[in-house]
Short mmCIF file of C-alpha atoms in Angstrom, two decimals:
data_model
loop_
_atom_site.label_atom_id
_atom_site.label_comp_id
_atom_site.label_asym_id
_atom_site.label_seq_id
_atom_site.Cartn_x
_atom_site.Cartn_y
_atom_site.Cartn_z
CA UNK A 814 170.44 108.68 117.94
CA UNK A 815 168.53 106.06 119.87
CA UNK A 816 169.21 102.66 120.36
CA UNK A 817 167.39 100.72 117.72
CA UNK A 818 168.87 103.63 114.94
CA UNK A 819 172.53 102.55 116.70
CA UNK A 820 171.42 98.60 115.79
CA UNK A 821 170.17 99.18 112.64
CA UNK A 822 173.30 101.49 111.07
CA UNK A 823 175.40 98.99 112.73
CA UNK A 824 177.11 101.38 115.66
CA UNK A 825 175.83 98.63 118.06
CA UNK A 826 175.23 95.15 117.67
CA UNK A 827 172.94 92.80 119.52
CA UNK A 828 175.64 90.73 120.79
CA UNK A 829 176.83 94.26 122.63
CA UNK A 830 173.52 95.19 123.77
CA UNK A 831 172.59 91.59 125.31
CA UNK A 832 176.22 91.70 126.74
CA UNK A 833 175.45 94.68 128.21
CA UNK A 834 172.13 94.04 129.22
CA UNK A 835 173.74 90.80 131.13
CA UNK A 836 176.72 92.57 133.18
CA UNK A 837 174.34 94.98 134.68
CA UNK A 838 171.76 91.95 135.62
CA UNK A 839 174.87 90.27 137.26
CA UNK A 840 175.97 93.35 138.92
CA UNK A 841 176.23 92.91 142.25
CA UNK A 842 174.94 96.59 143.49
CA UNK A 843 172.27 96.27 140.88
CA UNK A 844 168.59 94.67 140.85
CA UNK A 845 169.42 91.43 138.38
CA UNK A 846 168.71 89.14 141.01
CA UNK A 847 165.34 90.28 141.91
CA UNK A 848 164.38 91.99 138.42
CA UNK A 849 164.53 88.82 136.90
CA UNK A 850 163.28 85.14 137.75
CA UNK A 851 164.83 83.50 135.15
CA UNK A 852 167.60 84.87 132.91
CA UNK A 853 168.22 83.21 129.27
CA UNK A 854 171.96 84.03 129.61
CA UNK A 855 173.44 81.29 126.63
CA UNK A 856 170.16 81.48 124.97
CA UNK A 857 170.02 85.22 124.29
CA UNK A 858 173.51 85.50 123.50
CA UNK A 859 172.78 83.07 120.81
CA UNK A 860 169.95 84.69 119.40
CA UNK A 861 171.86 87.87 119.39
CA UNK A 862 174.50 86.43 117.07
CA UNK A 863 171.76 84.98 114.59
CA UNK A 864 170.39 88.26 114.62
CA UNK A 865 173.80 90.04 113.38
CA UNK A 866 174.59 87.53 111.08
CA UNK A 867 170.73 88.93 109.91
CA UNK A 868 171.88 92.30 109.96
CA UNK A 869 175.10 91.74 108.52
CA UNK A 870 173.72 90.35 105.47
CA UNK A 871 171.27 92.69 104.99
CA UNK A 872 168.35 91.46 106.63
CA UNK A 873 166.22 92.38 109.53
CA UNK A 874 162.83 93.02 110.94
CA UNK A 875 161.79 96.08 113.88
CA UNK A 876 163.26 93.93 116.63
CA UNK A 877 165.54 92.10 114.85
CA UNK A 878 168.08 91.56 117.86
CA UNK A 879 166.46 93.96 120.66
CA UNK A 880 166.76 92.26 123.61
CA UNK A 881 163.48 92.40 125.73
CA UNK A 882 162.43 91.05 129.13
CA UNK A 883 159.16 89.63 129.55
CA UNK A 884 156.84 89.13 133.14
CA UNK A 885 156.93 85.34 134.66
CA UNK A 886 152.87 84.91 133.43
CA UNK A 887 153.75 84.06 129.85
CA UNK A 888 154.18 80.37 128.49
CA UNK A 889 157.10 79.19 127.13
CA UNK A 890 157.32 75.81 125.78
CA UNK A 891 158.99 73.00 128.56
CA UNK A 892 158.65 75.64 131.30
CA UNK A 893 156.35 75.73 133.84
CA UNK A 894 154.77 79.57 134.24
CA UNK A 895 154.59 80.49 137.86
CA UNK A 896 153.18 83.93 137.40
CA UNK A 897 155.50 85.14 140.85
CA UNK A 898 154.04 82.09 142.83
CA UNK A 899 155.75 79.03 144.46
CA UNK A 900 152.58 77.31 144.35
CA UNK A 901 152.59 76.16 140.62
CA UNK A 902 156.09 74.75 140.73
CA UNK A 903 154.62 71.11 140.17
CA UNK A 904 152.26 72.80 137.05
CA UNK A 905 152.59 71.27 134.12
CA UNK A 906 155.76 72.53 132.09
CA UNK A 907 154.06 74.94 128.76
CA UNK A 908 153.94 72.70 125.21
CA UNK A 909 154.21 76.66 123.32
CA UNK A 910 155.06 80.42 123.58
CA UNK A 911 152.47 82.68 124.58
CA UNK A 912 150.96 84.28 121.54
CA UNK A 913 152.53 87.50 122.63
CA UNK A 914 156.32 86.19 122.92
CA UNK A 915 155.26 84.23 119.29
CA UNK A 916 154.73 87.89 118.29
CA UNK A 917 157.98 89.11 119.46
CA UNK A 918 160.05 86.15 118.17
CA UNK A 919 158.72 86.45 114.70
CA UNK A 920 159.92 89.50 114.77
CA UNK A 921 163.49 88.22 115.87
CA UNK A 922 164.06 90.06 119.23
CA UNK A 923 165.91 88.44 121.52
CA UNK A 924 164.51 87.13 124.92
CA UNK A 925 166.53 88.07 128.13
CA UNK A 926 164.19 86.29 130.66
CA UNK A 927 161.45 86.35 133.13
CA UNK A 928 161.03 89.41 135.28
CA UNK A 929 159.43 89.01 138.71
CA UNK A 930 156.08 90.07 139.82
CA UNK A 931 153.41 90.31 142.39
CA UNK A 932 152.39 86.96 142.61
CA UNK A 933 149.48 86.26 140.32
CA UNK A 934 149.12 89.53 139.17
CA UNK A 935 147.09 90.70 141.98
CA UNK A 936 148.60 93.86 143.09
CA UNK A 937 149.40 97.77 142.18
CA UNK A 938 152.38 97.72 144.59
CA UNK A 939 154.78 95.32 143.31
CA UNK A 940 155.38 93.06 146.75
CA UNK A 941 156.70 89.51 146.33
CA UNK A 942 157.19 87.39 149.71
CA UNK A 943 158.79 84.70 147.49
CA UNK A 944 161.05 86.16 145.13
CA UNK A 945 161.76 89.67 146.96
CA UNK A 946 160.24 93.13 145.76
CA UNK A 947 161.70 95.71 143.34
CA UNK A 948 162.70 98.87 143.79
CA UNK A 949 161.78 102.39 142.21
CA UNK A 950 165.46 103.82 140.53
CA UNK A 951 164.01 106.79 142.51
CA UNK A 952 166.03 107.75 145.96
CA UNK A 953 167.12 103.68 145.89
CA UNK A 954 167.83 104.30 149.28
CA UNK A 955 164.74 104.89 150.81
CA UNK A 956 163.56 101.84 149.25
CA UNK A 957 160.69 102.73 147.46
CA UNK A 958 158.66 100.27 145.07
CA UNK A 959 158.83 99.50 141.80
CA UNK A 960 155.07 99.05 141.53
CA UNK A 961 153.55 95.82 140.18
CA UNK A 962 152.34 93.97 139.22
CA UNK A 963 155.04 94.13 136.49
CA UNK A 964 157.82 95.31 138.96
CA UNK A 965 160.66 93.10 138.09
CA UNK A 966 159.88 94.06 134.02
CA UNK A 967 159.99 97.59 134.51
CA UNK A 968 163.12 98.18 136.80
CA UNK A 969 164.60 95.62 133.76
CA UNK A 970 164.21 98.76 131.41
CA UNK A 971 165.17 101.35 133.85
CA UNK A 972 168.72 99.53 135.12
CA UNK A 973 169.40 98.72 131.18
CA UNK A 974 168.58 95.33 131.72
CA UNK A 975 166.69 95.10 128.71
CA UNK A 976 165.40 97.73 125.87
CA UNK A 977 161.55 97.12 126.72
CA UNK A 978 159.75 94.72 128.79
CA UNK A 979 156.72 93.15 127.64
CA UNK A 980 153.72 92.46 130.81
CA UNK A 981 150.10 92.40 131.58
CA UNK A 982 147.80 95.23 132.67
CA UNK A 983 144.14 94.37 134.38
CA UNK A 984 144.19 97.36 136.64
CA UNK A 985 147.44 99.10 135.95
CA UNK A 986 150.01 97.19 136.06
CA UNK A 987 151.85 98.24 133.36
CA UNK A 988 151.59 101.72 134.04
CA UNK A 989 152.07 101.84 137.38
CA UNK A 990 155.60 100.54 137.63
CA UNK A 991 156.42 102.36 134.33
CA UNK A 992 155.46 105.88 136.34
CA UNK A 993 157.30 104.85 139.81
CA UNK A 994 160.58 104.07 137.13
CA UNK A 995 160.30 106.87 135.17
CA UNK A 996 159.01 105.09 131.79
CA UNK A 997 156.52 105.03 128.90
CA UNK A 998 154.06 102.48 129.60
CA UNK A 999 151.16 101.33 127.24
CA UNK A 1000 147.57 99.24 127.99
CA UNK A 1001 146.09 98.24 124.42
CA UNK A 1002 142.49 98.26 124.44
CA UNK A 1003 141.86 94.50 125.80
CA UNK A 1004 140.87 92.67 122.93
CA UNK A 1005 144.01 94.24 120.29
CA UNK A 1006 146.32 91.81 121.84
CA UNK A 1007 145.87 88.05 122.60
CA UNK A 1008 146.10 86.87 125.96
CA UNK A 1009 146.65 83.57 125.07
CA UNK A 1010 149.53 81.73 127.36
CA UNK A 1011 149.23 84.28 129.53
CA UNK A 1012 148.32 83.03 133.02
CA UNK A 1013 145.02 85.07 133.41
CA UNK A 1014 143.93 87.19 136.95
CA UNK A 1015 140.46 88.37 134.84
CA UNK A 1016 139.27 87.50 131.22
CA UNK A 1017 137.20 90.46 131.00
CA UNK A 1018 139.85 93.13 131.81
CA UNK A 1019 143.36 91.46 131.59
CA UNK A 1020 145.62 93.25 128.77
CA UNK A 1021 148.88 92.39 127.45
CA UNK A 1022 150.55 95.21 127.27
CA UNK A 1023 154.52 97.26 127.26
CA UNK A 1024 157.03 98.95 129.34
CA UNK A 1025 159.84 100.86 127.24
CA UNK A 1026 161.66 104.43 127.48
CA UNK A 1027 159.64 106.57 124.67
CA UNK A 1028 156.05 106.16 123.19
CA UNK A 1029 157.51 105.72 120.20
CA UNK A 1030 159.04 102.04 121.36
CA UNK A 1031 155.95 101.71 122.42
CA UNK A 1032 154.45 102.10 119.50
CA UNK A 1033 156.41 99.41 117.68
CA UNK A 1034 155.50 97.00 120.38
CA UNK A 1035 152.11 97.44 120.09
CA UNK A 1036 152.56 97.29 116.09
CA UNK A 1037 154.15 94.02 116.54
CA UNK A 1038 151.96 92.67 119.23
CA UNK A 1039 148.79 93.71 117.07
CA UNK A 1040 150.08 92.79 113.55
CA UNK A 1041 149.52 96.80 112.78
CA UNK A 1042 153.21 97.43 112.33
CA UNK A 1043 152.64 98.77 109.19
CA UNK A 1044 150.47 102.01 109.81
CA UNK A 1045 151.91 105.33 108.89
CA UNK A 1046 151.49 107.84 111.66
CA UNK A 1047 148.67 109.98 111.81
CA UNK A 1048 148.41 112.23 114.68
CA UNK A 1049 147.70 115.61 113.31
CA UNK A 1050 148.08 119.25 113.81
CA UNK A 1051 148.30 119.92 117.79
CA UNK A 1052 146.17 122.99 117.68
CA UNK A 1053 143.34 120.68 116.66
CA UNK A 1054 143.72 118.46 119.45
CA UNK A 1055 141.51 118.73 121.95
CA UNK A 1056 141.95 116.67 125.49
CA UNK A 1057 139.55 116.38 128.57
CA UNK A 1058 140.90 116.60 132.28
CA UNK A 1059 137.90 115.28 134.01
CA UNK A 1060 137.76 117.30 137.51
CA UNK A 1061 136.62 114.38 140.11
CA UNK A 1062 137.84 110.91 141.79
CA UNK A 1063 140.87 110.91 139.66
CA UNK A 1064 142.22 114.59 140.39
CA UNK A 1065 141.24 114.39 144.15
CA UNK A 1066 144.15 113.65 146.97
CA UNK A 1067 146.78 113.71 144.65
CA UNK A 1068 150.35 114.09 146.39
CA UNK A 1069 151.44 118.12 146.29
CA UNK A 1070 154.18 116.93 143.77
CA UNK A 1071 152.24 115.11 141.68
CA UNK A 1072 149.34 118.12 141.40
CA UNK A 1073 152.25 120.30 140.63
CA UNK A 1074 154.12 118.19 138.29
CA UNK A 1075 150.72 117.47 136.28
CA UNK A 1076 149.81 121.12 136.62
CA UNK A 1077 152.95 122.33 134.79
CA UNK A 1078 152.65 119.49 131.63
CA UNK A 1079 149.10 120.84 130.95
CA UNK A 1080 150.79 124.28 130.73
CA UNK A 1081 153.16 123.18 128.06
CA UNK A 1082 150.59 121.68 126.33
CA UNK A 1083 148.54 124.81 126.46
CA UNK A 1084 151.78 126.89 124.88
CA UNK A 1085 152.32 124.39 122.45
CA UNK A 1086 148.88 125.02 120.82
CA UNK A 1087 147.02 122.15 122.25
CA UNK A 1088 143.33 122.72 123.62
CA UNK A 1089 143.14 121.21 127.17
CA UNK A 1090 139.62 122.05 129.02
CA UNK A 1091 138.09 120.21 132.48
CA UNK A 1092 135.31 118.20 132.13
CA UNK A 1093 132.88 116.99 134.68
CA UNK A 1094 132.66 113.33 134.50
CA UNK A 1095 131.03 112.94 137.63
CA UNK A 1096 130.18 109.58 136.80
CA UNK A 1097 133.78 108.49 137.55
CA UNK A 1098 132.64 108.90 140.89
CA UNK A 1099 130.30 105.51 141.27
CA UNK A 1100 133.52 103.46 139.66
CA UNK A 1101 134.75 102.26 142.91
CA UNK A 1102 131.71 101.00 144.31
CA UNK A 1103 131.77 98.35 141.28
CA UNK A 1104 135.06 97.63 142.93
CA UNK A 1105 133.23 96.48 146.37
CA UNK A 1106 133.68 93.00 147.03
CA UNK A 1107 136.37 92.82 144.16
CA UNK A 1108 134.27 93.40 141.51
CA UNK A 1109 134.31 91.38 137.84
CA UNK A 1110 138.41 91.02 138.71
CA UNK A 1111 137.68 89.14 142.29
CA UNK A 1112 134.95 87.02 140.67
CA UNK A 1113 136.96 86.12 137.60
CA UNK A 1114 140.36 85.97 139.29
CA UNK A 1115 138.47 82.93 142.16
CA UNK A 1116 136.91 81.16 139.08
CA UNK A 1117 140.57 80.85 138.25
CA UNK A 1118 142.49 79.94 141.49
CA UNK A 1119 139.31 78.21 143.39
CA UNK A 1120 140.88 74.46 143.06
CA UNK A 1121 144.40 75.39 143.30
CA UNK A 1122 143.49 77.61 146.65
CA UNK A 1123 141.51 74.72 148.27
CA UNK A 1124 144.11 72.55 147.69
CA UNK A 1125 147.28 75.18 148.54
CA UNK A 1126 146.12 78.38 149.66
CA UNK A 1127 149.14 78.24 152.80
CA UNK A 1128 151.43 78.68 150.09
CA UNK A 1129 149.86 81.88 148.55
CA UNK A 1130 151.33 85.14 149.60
CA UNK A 1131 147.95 85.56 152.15
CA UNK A 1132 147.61 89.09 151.08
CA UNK A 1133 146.77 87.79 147.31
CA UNK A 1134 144.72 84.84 148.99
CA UNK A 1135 142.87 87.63 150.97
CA UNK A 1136 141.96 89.30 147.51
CA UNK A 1137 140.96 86.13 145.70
CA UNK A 1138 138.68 85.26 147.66
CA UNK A 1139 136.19 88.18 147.80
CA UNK A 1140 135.49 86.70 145.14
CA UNK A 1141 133.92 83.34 146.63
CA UNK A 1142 129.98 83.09 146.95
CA UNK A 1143 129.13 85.71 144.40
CA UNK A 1144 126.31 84.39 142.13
CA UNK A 1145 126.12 84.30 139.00
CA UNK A 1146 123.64 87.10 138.63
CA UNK A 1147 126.06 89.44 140.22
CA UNK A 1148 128.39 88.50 137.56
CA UNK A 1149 125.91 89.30 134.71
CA UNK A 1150 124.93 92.90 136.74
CA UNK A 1151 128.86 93.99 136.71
CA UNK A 1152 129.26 93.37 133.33
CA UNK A 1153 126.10 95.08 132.09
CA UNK A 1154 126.45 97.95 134.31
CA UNK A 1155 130.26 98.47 133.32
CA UNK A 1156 128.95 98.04 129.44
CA UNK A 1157 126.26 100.96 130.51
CA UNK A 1158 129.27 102.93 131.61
CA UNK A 1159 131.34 102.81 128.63
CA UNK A 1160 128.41 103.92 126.60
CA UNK A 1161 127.49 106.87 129.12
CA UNK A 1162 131.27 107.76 129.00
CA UNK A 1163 131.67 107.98 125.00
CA UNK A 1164 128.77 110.29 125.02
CA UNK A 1165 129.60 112.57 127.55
CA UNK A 1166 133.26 112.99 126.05
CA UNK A 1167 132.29 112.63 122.55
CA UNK A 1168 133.71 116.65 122.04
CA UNK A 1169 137.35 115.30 123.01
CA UNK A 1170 139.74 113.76 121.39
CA UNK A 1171 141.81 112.13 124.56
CA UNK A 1172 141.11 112.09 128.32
CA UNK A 1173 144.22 113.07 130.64
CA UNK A 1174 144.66 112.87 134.56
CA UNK A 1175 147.94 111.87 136.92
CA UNK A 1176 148.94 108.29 136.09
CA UNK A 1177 149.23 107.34 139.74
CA UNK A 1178 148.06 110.17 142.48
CA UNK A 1179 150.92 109.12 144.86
CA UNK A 1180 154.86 109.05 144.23
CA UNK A 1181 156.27 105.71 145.33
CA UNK A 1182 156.05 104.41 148.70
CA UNK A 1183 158.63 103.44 150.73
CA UNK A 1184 158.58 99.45 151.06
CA UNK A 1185 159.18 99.35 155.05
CA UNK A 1186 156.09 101.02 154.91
CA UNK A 1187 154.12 98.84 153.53
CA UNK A 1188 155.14 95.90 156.50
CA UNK A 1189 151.54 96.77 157.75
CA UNK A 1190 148.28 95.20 156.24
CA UNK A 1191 146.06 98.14 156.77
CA UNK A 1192 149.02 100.33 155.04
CA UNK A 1193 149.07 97.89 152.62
CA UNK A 1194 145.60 97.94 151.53
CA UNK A 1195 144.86 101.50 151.88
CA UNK A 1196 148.09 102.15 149.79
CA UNK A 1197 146.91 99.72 146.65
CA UNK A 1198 143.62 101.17 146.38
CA UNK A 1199 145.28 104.60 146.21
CA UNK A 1200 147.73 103.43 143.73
CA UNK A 1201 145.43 101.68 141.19
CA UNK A 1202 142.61 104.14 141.51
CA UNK A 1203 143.61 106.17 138.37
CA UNK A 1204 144.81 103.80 136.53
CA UNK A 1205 141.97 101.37 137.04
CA UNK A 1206 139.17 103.36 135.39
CA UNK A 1207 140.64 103.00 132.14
CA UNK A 1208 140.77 99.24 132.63
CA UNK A 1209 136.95 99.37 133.28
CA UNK A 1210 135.85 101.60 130.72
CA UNK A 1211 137.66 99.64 128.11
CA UNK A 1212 140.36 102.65 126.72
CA UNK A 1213 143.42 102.37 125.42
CA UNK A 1214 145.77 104.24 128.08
CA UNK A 1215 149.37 105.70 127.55
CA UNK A 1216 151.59 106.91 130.43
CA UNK A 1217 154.68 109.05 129.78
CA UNK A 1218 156.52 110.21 132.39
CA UNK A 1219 157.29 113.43 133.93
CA UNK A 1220 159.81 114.54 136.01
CA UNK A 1221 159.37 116.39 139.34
CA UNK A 1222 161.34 118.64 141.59
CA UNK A 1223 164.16 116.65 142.59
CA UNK A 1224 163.17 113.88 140.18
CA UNK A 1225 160.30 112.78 141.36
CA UNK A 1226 158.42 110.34 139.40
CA UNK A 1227 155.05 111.43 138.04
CA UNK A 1228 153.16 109.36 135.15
CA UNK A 1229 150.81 111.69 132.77
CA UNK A 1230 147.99 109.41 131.58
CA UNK A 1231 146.43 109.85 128.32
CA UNK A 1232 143.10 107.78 127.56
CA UNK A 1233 141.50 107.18 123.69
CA UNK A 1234 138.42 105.30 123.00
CA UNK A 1235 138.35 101.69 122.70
CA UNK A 1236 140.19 100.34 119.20
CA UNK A 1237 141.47 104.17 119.10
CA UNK A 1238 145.01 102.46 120.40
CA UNK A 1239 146.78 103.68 117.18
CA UNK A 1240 145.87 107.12 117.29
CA UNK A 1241 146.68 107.02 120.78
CA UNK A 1242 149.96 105.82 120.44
CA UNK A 1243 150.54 108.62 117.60
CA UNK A 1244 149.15 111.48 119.46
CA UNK A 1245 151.49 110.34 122.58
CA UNK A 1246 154.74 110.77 120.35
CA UNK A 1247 153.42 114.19 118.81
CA UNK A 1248 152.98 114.81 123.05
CA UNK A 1249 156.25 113.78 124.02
CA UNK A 1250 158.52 116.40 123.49
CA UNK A 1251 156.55 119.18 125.45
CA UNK A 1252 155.25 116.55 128.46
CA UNK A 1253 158.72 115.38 128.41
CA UNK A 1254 160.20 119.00 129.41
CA UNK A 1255 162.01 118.56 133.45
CA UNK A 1256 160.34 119.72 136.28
CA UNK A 1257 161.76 122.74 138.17
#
């Protein structure tokens, strides 16, 4: 029985799950202190009373009393949003909730805090100079990351910190840390979800998007967060299924473990009646070159910070600063090219994978890197372009993407991306929980 069928027959209550939720943030081998920013300690505890009172007299919504973390970029009212920064501290305070957290609270789940992050979003690998960085529950000891930018939110899932953690995806920042902690993480397509409240890093390709242990959780979020709640699932026989593994950029240099690991799902998925074929796709190949010079997320993301970094930029983490400001001196023209060109891409993609149903390739192609070695800039770089490369595409082509993960020899985490058209998030999301069971199966 999982945990929301435990709240809703009344085995658990949300008082015991927030308590919970609260010893292991203050536990003192644990990651509380650098998971979270901020934790609403008397606040949730309150909420999670109202919310069995709810229950108790035979009330309650989806999330009535689910306690859920959410990353430091959304508003909430009289607090000022620092989106992992030390730079906004004399920001104005917010005057309301992000519309996403509005979303959640209507829905009466309980809010255990602000996770960390990289600062201003800008980042696959999860690094924060002011707030510390994360860790992957995988081999703690070597210190690998968590992944970021929502770090802090998704090693709030994986310690039982929270149930789910709500965060923001531009190039994969949901998924990324949900595949180096072993979770389900989902990117709507970008206009589903408002961004509104949420400190933005690019208009064009920022998502709001969840981190939680099955696709089905994710699949309420995303019903809550895009009013579709209410839709009956959908997916289908299997043996009609059909799914593309394209065969360049994002199936090249993979890490042995993560070939194998990804190797062995689409096997189960074969036995299980599903059609999986390769597909060219060799168009996947001119995607990074868009990415030269930053692309539409350097342009957009300077537009954003150019004041604030005139003004501050010593107290930016310089590796973020560095980042930002490829974006300075690029003309408007340039702007209008990237977006017409990644427009002419979506539409070339749609028709050359018009015969599938869903795309699939490795969430990330690396398992998680060990922070020390990361110290170095060049490491550092090299290492985030790796690390965002899969994940990235479906940012720029405007899909819904869904990562469960898989688990490798020795545990190893491996993410198993699956990609629908855009506004296909839904179907997605119903096709991932038909998927689950067989991608789910352990690694040798």
């Amino acid at each position: 029985m999982t945990v929301l069928a435990r709240l809703e027959s009344g085995e658990v209550t949300s008082r015991d799950l927030v308590e919970t939720a609260l010893r292991r943030i203050g536990h003192p081998q644990g990651q509380g202190r650098v998971a979270y920013r901020q934790v609403y300690r008397e606040r949730a505890l309150e909420a999670a009373e109202r919310c069995d009172a709810i229950r108790a007299g035979g009330g309650g919504r989806a999330l009535t009393g689910v306690p859920i973390s959410f990353k430091d970029l959304f508003d909430v009212p009289g607090e000022v949003t620092l989106a992992g920064s030390t730079v906004l501290k004399s920001a104005q305070a917010a005057t309301r909730y992000a519309a996403a957290l509005e979303r959640l609270l209507a829905q009466q789940a309980v809010l255990m805090g602000r996770t960390n992050m990289t600062e201003f979003a800008f980042s696959g690998l999860g690094l924060n100079p002011h707030y510390g960085t994360p860790l992957s529950p995988w081999r703690r000891q070597e210190e690998r990351i968590a992944g970021g930018s929502t770090s802090g939110g998704a090693v709030s899932v994986a310690e039982g910190m929270a149930l789910a953690a709500l965060g923001s995806d531009t190039g994969g920042s949901v998924r990324i840390p949900a595949t180096f902690c072993g979770l389900t993480g989902f990117k709507p397509t970008a206009r589903r979800i408002s961004t509104r409240g949420a400190f933005p890093l690019s208009w064009t390709l920022d998502c709001v998007g969840v981190i939680a242990p099955t696709v089905n959780c994710c699949r309420l979020l995303d019903g809550v967060l895009s009013a579709q709640e209410k839709e009956q699932k959908r997916a289908g026989e299997l043996s009609r299924l059909r799914i593309g593994i394209p065969t360049c950029l994002v199936m090249e240099g993979l890490d042995p473990e993560v070939e194998r690991t990804f190797a062995a799902a689409l096997e189960r998925l074969d036995q299980a009646g599903v059609r999986v074929e390769e597909v060219a796709l060799q168009m996947l190949h001119e995607i990074p070159r868009h990415y030269r010079q930053g692309g539409l997320l350097a342009i957009e993301a300077y537009a954003a910070h150019r004041t604030l970094l005139e003004r501050s930029r010593h107290e930016y983490d310089p590796r973020v600063a560095v980042r930002i400001e490829t974006g300075r001196g690029r003309l408007a023209a340039d702007y209008l090219d990237l977006l017409r060109q990644r427009q002419a891409f979506i539409e070339r993609l749609e028709r050359e994978c018009s015969g599938f149903h869903l795309l699939a390739w490795p969430t990330v192609a690396v398992l998680p890197p060990r922070l020390n070695d990361l110290q170095d800039d060049e490491v550092y770089f090299s290492t985030n372009v790796i690390v965002l490369r899969n994940t990235s595409v479906a940012n720029f082509l405007d899909r819904p993407a869904l990562s469960i993960p898989l688990r490798g020899r020795h545990g190893a985490p491996v993410g198993f991306m699956l990609s629908a058209p855009a506004m296909d998030d839904r179907r997605l999301l119903d096709l991932g929980c038909a998927l689950e069971p067989a991608l789910r199966s352990e690694g040798a």
